[in-house]
PDB file of C-alpha atoms in Angstrom:
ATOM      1  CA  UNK A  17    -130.823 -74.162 -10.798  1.00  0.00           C
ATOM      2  CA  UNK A  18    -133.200 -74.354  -7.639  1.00  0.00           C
ATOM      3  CA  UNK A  19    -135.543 -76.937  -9.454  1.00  0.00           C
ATOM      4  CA  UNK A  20    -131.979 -78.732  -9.507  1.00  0.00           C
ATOM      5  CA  UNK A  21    -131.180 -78.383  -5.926  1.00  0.00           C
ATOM      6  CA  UNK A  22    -134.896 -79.128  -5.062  1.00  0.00           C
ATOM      7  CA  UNK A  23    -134.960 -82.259  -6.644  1.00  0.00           C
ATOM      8  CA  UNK A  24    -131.484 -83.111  -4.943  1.00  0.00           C
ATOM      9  CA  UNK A  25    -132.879 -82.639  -1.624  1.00  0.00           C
ATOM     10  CA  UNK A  26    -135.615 -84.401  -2.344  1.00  0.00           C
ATOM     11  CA  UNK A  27    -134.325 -87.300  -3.251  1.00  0.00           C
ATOM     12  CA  UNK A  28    -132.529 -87.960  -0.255  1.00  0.00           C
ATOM     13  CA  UNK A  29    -129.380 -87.084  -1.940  1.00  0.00           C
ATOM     14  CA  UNK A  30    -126.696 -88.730  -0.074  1.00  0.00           C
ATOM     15  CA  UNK A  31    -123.011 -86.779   0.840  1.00  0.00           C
ATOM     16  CA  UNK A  32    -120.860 -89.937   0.504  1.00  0.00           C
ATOM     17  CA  UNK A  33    -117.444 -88.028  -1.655  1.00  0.00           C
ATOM     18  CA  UNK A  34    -115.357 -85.167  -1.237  1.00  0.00           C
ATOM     19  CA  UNK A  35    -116.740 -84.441  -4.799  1.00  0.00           C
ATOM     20  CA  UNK A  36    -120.274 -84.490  -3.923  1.00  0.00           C
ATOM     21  CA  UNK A  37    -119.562 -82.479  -0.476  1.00  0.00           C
ATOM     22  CA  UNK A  38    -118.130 -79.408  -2.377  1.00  0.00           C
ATOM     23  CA  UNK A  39    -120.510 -79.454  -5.126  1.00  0.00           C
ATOM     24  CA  UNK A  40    -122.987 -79.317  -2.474  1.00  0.00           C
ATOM     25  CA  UNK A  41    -121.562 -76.649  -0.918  1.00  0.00           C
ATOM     26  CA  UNK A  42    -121.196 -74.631  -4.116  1.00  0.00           C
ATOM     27  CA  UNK A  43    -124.461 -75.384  -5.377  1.00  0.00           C
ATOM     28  CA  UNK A  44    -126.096 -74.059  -1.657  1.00  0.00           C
ATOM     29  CA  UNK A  45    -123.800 -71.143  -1.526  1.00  0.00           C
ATOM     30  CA  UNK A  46    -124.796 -69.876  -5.136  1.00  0.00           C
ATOM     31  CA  UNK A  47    -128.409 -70.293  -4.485  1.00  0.00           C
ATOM     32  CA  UNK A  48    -128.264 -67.910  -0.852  1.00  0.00           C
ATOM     33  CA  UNK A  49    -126.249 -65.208  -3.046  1.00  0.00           C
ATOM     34  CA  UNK A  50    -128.535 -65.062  -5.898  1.00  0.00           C
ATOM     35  CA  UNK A  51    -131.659 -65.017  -2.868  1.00  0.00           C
ATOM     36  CA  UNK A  52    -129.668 -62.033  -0.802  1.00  0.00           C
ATOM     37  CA  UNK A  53    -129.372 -60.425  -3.960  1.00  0.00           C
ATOM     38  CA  UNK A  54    -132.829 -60.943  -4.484  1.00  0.00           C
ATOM     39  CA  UNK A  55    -131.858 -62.785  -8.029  1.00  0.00           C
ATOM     40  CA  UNK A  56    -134.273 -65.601  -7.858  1.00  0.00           C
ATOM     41  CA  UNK A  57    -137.406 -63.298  -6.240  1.00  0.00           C
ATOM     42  CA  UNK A  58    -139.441 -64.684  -9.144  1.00  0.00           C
ATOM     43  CA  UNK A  59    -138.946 -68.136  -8.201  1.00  0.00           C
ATOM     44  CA  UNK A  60    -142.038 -69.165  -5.629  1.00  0.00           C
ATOM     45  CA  UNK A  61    -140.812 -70.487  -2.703  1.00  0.00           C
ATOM     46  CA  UNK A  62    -136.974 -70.148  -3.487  1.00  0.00           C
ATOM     47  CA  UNK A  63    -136.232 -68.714  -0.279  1.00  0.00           C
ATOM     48  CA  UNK A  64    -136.888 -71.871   1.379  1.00  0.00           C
ATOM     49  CA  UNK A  65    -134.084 -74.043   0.090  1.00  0.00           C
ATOM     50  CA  UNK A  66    -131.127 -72.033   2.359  1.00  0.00           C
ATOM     51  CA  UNK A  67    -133.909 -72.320   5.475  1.00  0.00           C
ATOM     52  CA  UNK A  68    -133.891 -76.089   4.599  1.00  0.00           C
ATOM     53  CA  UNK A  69    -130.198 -76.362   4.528  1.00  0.00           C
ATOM     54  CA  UNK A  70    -129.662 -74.708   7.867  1.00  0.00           C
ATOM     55  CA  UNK A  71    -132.070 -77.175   9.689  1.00  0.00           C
ATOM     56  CA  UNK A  72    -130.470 -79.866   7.999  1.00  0.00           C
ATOM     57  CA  UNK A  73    -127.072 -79.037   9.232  1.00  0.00           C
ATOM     58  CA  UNK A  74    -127.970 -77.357  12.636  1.00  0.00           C
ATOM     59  CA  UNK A  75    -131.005 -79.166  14.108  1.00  0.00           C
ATOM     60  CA  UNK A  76    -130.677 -82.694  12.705  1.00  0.00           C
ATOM     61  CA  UNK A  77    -128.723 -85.038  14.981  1.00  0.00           C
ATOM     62  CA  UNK A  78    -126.162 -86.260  12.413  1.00  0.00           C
ATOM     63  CA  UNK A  79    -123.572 -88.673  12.829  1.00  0.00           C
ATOM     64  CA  UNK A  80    -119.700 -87.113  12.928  1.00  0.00           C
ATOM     65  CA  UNK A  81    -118.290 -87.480   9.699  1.00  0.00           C
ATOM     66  CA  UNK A  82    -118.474 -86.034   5.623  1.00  0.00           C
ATOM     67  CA  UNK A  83    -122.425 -85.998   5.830  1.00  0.00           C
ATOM     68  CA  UNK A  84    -122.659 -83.971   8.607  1.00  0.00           C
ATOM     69  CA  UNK A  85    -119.758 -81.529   7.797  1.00  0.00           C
ATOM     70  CA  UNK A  86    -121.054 -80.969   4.572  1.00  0.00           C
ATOM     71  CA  UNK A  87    -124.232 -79.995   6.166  1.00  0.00           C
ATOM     72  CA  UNK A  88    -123.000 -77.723   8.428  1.00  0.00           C
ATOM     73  CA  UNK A  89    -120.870 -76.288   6.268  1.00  0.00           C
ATOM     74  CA  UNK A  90    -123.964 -75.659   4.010  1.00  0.00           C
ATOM     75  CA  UNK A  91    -125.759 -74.428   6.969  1.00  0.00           C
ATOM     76  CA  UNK A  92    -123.109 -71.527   7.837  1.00  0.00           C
ATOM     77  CA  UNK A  93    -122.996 -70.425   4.276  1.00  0.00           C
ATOM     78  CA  UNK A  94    -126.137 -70.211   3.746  1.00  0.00           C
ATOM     79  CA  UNK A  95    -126.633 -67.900   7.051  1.00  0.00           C
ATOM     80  CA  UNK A  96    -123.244 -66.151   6.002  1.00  0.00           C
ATOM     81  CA  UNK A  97    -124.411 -65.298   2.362  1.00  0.00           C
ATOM     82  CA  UNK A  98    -128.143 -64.494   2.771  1.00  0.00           C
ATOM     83  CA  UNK A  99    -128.106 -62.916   6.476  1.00  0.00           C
ATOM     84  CA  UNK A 100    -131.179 -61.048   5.115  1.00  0.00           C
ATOM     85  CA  UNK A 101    -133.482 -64.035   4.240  1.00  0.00           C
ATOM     86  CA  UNK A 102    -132.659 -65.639   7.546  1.00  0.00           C
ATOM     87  CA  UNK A 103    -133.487 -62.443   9.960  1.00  0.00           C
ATOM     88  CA  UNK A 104    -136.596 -61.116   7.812  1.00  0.00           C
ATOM     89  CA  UNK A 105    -137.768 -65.178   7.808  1.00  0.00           C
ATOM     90  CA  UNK A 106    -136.723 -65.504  11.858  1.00  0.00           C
ATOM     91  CA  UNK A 107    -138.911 -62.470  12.416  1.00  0.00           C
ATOM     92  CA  UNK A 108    -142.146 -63.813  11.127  1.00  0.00           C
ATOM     93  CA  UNK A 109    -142.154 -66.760  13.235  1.00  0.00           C
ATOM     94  CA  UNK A 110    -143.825 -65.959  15.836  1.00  0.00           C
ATOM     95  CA  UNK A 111    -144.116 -69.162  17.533  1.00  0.00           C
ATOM     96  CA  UNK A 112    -147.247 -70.657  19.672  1.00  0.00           C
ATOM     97  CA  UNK A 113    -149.606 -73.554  19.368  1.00  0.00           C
ATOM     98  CA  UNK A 114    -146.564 -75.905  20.259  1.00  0.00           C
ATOM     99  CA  UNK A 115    -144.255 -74.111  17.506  1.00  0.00           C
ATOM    100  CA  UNK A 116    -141.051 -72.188  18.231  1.00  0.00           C
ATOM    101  CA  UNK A 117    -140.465 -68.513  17.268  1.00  0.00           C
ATOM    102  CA  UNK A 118    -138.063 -67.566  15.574  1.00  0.00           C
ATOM    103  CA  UNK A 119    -135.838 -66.345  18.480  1.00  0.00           C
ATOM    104  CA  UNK A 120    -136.508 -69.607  20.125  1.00  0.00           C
ATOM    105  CA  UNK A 121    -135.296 -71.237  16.433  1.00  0.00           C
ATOM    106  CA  UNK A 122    -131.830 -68.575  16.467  1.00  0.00           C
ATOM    107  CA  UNK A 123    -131.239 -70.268  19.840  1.00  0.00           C
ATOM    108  CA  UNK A 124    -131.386 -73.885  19.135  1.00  0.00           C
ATOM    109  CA  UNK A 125    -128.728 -72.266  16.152  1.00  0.00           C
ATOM    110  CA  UNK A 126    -126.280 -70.229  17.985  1.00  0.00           C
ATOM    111  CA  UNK A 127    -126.730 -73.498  20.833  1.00  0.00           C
ATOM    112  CA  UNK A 128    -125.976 -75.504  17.895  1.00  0.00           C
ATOM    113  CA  UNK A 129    -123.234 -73.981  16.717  1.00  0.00           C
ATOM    114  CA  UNK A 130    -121.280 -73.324  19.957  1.00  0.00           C
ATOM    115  CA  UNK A 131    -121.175 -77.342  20.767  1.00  0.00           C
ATOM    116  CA  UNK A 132    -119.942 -77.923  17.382  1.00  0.00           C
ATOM    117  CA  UNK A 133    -116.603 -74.726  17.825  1.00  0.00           C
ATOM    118  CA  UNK A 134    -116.780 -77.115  20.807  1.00  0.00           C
ATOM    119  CA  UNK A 135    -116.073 -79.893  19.156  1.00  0.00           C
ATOM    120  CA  UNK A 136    -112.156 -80.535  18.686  1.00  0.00           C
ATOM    121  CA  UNK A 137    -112.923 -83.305  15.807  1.00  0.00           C
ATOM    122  CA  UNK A 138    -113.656 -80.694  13.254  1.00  0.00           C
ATOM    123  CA  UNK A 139    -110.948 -79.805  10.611  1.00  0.00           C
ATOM    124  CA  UNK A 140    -110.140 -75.974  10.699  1.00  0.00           C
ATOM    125  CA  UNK A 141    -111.860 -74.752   7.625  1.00  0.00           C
ATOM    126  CA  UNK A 142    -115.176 -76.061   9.006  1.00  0.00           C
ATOM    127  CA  UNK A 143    -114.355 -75.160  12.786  1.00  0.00           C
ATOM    128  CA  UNK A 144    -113.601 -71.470  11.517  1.00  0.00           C
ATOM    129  CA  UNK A 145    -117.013 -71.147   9.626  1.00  0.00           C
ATOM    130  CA  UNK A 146    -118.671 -72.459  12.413  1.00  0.00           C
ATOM    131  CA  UNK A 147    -117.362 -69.750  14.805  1.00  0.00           C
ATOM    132  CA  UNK A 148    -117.955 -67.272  12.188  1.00  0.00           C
ATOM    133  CA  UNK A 149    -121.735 -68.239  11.633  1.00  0.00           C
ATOM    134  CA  UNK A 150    -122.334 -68.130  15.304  1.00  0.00           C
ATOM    135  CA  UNK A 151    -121.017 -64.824  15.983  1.00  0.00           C
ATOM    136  CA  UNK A 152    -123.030 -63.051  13.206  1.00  0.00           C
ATOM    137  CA  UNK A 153    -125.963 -64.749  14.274  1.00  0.00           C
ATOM    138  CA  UNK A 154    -125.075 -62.726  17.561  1.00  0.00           C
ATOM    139  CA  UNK A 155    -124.236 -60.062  16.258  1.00  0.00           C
ATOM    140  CA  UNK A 156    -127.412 -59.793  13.896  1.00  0.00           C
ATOM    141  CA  UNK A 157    -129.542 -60.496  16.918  1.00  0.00           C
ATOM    142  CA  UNK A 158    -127.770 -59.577  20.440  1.00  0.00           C
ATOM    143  CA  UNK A 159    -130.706 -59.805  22.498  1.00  0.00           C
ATOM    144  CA  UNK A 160    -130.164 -63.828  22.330  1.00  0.00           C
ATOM    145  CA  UNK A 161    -127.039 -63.002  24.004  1.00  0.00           C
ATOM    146  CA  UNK A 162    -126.068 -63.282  27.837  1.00  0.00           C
ATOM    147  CA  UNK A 163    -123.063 -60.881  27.072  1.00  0.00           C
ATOM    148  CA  UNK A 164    -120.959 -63.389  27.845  1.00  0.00           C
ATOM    149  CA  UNK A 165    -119.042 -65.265  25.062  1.00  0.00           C
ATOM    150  CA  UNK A 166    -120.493 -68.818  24.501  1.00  0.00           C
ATOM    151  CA  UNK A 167    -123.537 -68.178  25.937  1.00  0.00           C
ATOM    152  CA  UNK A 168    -127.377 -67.799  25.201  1.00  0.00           C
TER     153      UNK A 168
END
């Protein structure tokens, strides 16, 4: 399944059909439960995929439209179903030498995320997720938050 998935991304796959968008989406949101569940531990590297999804959908400047809410919607699963991976993975980042940490990287996220529940051009289902996704990330990690709703 992630050899699947891997070759996907690496192709370039494009999200041009409703089809393709939720196949995506299931195909991403199997892979983080089987890696929060620890399912695939004895795949190398198969905690990487869900880390790739989120920066595709949350640090890539992507044009409005299927692509990019397929992408975000893969993004907020993937931090929904494998909140583990991401905080144990944000943790060892410890940034320097010109790289972020990964507080700086949950930041540029939860940023992310509030301009997009922001955003009134975003159908409900997707809106909804991305409100969700944001407020776990702050509520997995509240000293990136001011305390004050919508703010980092």
């Amino acid at each position: 399944m992630l050899s699947h998935h891997s070759e996907l991304t690496n192709l370039g796959h494009e999200i041009s059909t409703d089809t393709t968008k939720e196949t995506w989406i299931s195909l991403s949101s199997c892979i983080a439960r089987c890696i929060e569940l620890r399912i695939e531990s004895h795949v190398p590297d198969s905690d990487r995929y869900p880390l790739m999804e989120i920066t595709k959908g949350l640090e890539e400047n992507l044009s409005p439209g299927l692509e990019q809410d397929t992408r975000v919607m893969v993004a907020a699963q993937c931090i929904i179903l494998a909140p583990t991976l991401v905080s144990d993975k944000m943790k060892k980042l410890l940034g320097g030498h010109g790289k972020p940490s990964g507080c700086d990287v949950l930041r540029l996220w939860i940023r992310k995320l509030e301009d997009l529940a922001d955003n009134s051009g975003l159908n409900s289902e997707l809106k909804a997720a991305v409100v969700e996704v944001r407020d776990k990330l702050v509520l997995l990690h509240p000293e990136l938050s001011t305390g004050r709703p919508g703010e980092v």
